[in-house]
CSV table of C-alpha atoms and ligand atoms in Angstrom, one decimal:
chain,number,residue,atom,x,y,z
R,981,MET,CA,-6.4,3.4,21.1
R,982,ARG,CA,-8.1,5.3,17.9
R,983,THR,CA,-4.7,6.3,16.4
R,984,LEU,CA,-3.6,2.5,16.7
R,985,TYR,CA,-6.9,1.7,15.0
R,986,LEU,CA,-6.2,3.9,12.1
R,987,VAL,CA,-2.9,2.8,11.9
R,988,SER,CA,-3.8,-0.9,11.6
R,989,VAL,CA,-6.7,-0.1,9.0
R,990,PHE,CA,-3.7,1.3,7.2
R,991,THR,CA,-1.6,-1.4,7.5
R,992,HIS,CA,-4.3,-3.6,6.6
R,993,ILE,CA,-5.2,-1.8,3.5
R,994,LEU,CA,-1.3,-1.3,2.4
R,995,SER,CA,-0.6,-5.2,3.0
R,996,ALA,CA,-3.6,-5.9,0.9
R,997,ILE,CA,-2.1,-3.5,-1.8
R,998,ILE,CA,1.1,-5.1,-1.8
R,999,TRP,CA,-0.1,-8.5,-2.1
R,1000,ILE,CA,-2.7,-8.2,-4.5
R,1001,GLY,CA,-0.7,-5.8,-6.8
R,1002,GLY,CA,2.3,-8.3,-6.6
R,1003,MET,CA,0.1,-10.9,-7.8
R,1004,PHE,CA,-0.8,-9.0,-10.8
R,1005,PHE,CA,2.4,-7.7,-11.4
R,1006,LEU,CA,3.8,-11.4,-11.7
R,1007,ALA,CA,0.7,-12.4,-13.9
R,1008,LEU,CA,0.3,-9.4,-16.1
R,1009,VAL,CA,4.0,-8.6,-16.5
R,1010,VAL,CA,6.5,-11.2,-15.9
R,1011,GLY,CA,4.5,-14.1,-16.7
R,1012,PRO,CA,3.9,-12.9,-20.4
R,1013,ILE,CA,7.6,-11.8,-21.0
R,1014,VAL,CA,8.6,-15.4,-19.8
R,1015,ARG,CA,6.2,-17.0,-22.0
R,1016,ARG,CA,7.3,-14.8,-25.1
R,1017,GLN,CA,10.9,-15.5,-24.4
R,1018,GLY,CA,10.3,-19.4,-23.9
R,1019,SER,CA,11.9,-21.4,-21.1
R,1020,GLY,CA,15.5,-20.3,-21.5
R,1021,GLY,CA,17.9,-20.7,-18.5
R,1022,LEU,CA,17.8,-16.6,-17.7
R,1023,PHE,CA,13.9,-16.9,-17.9
R,1024,VAL,CA,13.4,-19.9,-15.7
R,1025,GLN,CA,15.9,-18.2,-13.1
R,1026,LEU,CA,13.8,-14.8,-13.2
R,1027,VAL,CA,10.7,-16.7,-12.6
R,1028,ARG,CA,12.5,-18.9,-9.7
R,1029,GLU,CA,14.1,-15.6,-8.0
R,1030,ALA,CA,10.7,-13.6,-8.3
R,1031,GLY,CA,8.6,-16.3,-7.0
R,1032,VAL,CA,11.0,-16.8,-4.1
R,1033,ARG,CA,11.4,-13.3,-3.4
R,1034,PHE,CA,7.5,-12.7,-3.8
R,1035,ARG,CA,6.7,-15.8,-1.7
R,1036,LEU,CA,8.3,-13.9,1.5
R,1037,ILE,CA,6.6,-10.6,0.8
R,1038,GLY,CA,3.4,-12.5,0.1
R,1039,TRP,CA,3.2,-14.3,3.5
R,1040,THR,CA,4.5,-11.3,5.2
R,1041,CYS,CA,1.2,-9.3,4.0
R,1042,LEU,CA,-0.9,-12.4,4.8
R,1043,LEU,CA,0.4,-12.4,8.3
R,1044,MET,CA,-0.1,-8.7,8.6
R,1045,LEU,CA,-3.7,-9.0,7.2
R,1046,LEU,CA,-4.6,-11.6,9.9
R,1047,LEU,CA,-2.8,-9.7,12.7
R,1048,THR,CA,-4.6,-6.1,12.1
R,1049,GLY,CA,-7.9,-8.0,10.8
R,1050,ILE,CA,-8.0,-9.4,14.3
R,1051,PHE,CA,-7.1,-6.0,16.0
R,1052,GLN,CA,-9.8,-4.4,14.0
R,1053,LEU,CA,-12.6,-6.8,15.1
R,1054,VAL,CA,-11.4,-6.6,18.8
R,1055,TYR,CA,-11.6,-2.8,18.3
R,1056,ARG,CA,-15.1,-2.8,17.0
R,1057,GLY,CA,-15.8,-4.7,20.2
R,1058,TYR,CA,-15.9,-8.5,19.1
R,1059,GLY,CA,-14.0,-10.9,21.4
R,1060,TRP,CA,-13.1,-14.5,21.4
R,1061,ALA,CA,-16.4,-15.4,22.9
R,1062,ASP,CA,-18.5,-13.7,20.2
R,1063,LEU,CA,-16.6,-16.1,17.7
R,1064,TRP,CA,-18.8,-18.9,19.2
R,1065,SER,CA,-22.1,-17.3,19.8
R,1066,GLY,CA,-24.9,-16.6,17.1
R,1067,PRO,CA,-25.3,-12.9,17.4
R,1068,LEU,CA,-22.1,-12.2,15.6
R,1069,TRP,CA,-22.7,-14.6,12.8
R,1070,GLN,CA,-26.4,-13.6,12.4
R,1071,SER,CA,-25.7,-10.1,12.0
R,1072,GLN,CA,-25.0,-8.4,8.3
R,1073,PHE,CA,-21.5,-7.6,9.4
R,1074,GLY,CA,-21.1,-11.1,10.8
R,1075,LYS,CA,-22.1,-12.8,7.5
R,1076,VAL,CA,-19.9,-10.9,5.4
R,1077,LEU,CA,-17.0,-11.3,7.7
R,1078,ALA,CA,-17.7,-15.2,7.8
R,1079,LEU,CA,-17.8,-15.2,3.8
R,1080,LYS,CA,-14.6,-13.3,4.0
R,1081,LEU,CA,-12.5,-15.6,6.6
R,1082,VAL,CA,-13.9,-18.7,4.5
R,1083,ALA,CA,-12.1,-17.1,1.5
R,1084,VAL,CA,-9.3,-16.1,3.3
R,1085,GLY,CA,-8.7,-19.8,4.7
R,1086,ILE,CA,-9.0,-21.1,1.0
R,1087,ILE,CA,-6.4,-18.4,-0.1
R,1088,PHE,CA,-3.9,-19.3,2.8
R,1089,LEU,CA,-4.3,-23.2,2.0
R,1090,LEU,CA,-3.8,-22.4,-1.9
R,1091,SER,CA,-0.9,-20.4,-1.0
R,1092,ALA,CA,1.0,-22.8,0.9
R,1093,LEU,CA,0.3,-25.5,-1.7
R,1094,HIS,CA,1.6,-23.4,-4.1
R,1095,ASP,CA,4.5,-21.9,-2.4
R,1096,PHE,CA,5.8,-24.6,-0.7
R,1097,SER,CA,5.0,-27.9,-2.8
R,1098,ILE,CA,3.6,-27.3,-6.4
R,1099,GLY,CA,5.8,-24.1,-7.0
R,1100,PRO,CA,9.1,-25.5,-6.0
R,1101,ARG,CA,8.4,-28.7,-7.7
R,1102,ALA,CA,7.8,-27.1,-11.1
R,1103,THR,CA,10.8,-25.0,-10.6
R,1104,VAL,CA,13.0,-28.0,-10.0
R,1105,LEU,CA,11.3,-29.8,-13.2
R,1106,MET,CA,11.5,-26.8,-15.2
R,1107,GLN,CA,15.5,-26.6,-14.5
R,1108,GLU,CA,16.0,-30.5,-15.3
R,1109,ASN,CA,14.0,-30.6,-18.5
R,1110,PRO,CA,11.6,-27.7,-19.5
R,1111,GLU,CA,10.3,-29.5,-22.1
R,1112,SER,CA,9.2,-32.7,-20.2
R,1113,ARG,CA,5.2,-33.5,-19.8
R,1114,GLU,CA,5.7,-33.1,-16.0
R,1115,ALA,CA,7.4,-30.1,-16.1
R,1116,LYS,CA,4.8,-28.7,-18.5
R,1117,SER,CA,1.6,-29.9,-16.4
R,1118,MET,CA,3.3,-28.8,-13.1
R,1119,ARG,CA,3.9,-25.2,-14.2
R,1120,ARG,CA,0.3,-25.2,-15.4
R,1121,LEU,CA,-1.0,-26.6,-12.1
R,1122,ALA,CA,1.2,-23.7,-10.3
R,1123,SER,CA,-0.2,-21.0,-12.7
R,1124,TRP,CA,-4.0,-22.2,-12.1
R,1125,ILE,CA,-3.6,-22.0,-8.5
R,1126,GLY,CA,-2.2,-18.4,-8.6
R,1127,ARG,CA,-5.0,-17.3,-11.0
R,1128,ILE,CA,-7.8,-19.0,-8.6
R,1129,ASN,CA,-6.0,-17.1,-5.8
R,1130,MET,CA,-6.1,-13.9,-7.4
R,1131,LEU,CA,-9.9,-14.1,-8.2
R,1132,LEU,CA,-10.3,-15.2,-4.3
R,1133,ALA,CA,-8.2,-11.9,-3.5
R,1134,LEU,CA,-10.8,-9.8,-5.6
R,1135,PHE,CA,-13.5,-11.6,-4.0
R,1136,VAL,CA,-12.0,-10.8,-0.7
R,1137,LEU,CA,-11.6,-7.3,-1.4
R,1138,PHE,CA,-15.2,-6.8,-2.6
R,1139,LEU,CA,-16.3,-8.7,0.5
R,1140,ALA,CA,-13.9,-6.1,2.7
R,1141,LEU,CA,-15.8,-3.2,1.0
R,1142,MET,CA,-19.2,-4.5,2.1
R,1143,LEU,CA,-17.9,-5.1,5.5
R,1144,ILE,CA,-17.9,-1.5,6.1
R,1145,ARG,CA,-20.3,0.0,3.7
R,1146,GLY,CA,-23.1,-2.7,3.8
R,1147,LEU,CA,-24.6,-5.1,1.3
R,1148,PRO,CA,-25.8,-3.6,-2.3
Z,749,HEM,C1,-6.6,-11.7,2.2
Z,749,HEM,C2,-6.8,-11.3,3.1
Z,749,HEM,C3,-7.4,-9.8,3.6
Z,749,HEM,C4,-7.6,-8.9,2.4
Z,749,HEM,C5,-7.3,-8.7,1.1
Z,749,HEM,C6,-8.3,-7.9,3.3
Z,749,HEM,C7,-8.7,-6.7,2.8
Z,749,HEM,C8,-9.5,-5.6,3.5
Z,749,HEM,C9,-9.7,-3.9,2.9
Z,749,HEM,C10,-9.3,-3.8,1.8
Z,749,HEM,C11,-10.3,-3.5,3.9
Z,749,HEM,C12,-10.7,-2.4,3.9
Z,749,HEM,C13,-12.1,-2.0,3.6
Z,749,HEM,C14,-12.4,-0.4,3.3
Z,749,HEM,O1,-12.1,0.2,4.5
Z,749,HEM,O2,-13.4,-0.2,2.6
Z,749,HEM,C15,-10.6,-4.4,5.2
Z,749,HEM,C16,-11.0,-4.1,6.3
Z,749,HEM,C17,-11.3,-5.2,7.3
Z,749,HEM,N1,-10.8,-6.4,7.4
Z,749,HEM,FE1,-9.6,-7.4,6.0
Z,749,HEM,N2,-8.7,-8.2,4.5
Z,749,HEM,C18,-8.2,-9.4,4.7
Z,749,HEM,C19,-8.3,-10.2,5.4
Z,749,HEM,C20,-8.7,-10.1,6.5
Z,749,HEM,C21,-8.7,-10.9,8.1
Z,749,HEM,C22,-8.1,-12.3,7.9
Z,749,HEM,C23,-9.6,-10.3,8.9
Z,749,HEM,C24,-10.1,-10.8,10.3
Z,749,HEM,C25,-9.6,-11.5,11.0
Z,749,HEM,C26,-10.2,-8.9,8.5
Z,749,HEM,C27,-10.9,-8.4,9.0
Z,749,HEM,C28,-11.2,-6.7,8.4
Z,749,HEM,C29,-12.1,-6.0,9.3
Z,749,HEM,C30,-12.5,-6.1,10.5
Z,749,HEM,C31,-12.0,-4.8,8.7
Z,749,HEM,C32,-12.9,-3.4,8.9
Z,749,HEM,C33,-11.6,-2.4,9.1
Z,749,HEM,C34,-12.2,-1.2,9.7
Z,749,HEM,O3,-12.8,-1.4,10.7
Z,749,HEM,O4,-12.6,-0.4,9.0
Z,749,HEM,N3,-9.7,-9.0,7.0
Z,749,HEM,N4,-10.2,-5.8,4.7
């Protein structure tokens, strides 16, 4: 059982690395290149294909984080009943976990909005008329949702460290 737990924590951390690293790569490498090169056909295609490919990888990571996270809680002795009782949430571990789960919930909602609504809409508008006001505002909205998610991901990472090591 301990080996399974260690494999779960390894998978949990690896999923966090791939997901957060991928978001930073898109924002710090792909984004500036596309902005510098303007919205020529090739770059719109690059954004679209990178976005679609990372969508699959990102959701796989988020799902792995959820599944391994639940397993780690079970391994630590928490069960379904604990979720509805006071003691867990009154403990320091429980308070940090609660904050982490709220932030993760917002990340899931924003990711769904970005990946399945705003993002695809922005890409279609950019293909139709990249200079249109609607295309630019949808693209800006998609970028801002992406940035907020990155900040939330860093916040979750900080909470995760405190989950194990305690508050400062
Ligand atoms: C965006 C999603 C998430 C990210 C980026 C994330 C990140 C991390 C990281 C980096 C650690 C390792 C911390 C360390 O060893 O210092 C960790 C630990 C942990 N995470 Fe998450 N996590 C996420 C979602 C979740 C979810 C949804 C749950 C619960 C359902 C969860 C439960 C846990 C638990 C219980 C640990 C402690 C592991 C242990 O026993 O050592 N995490 N998380």
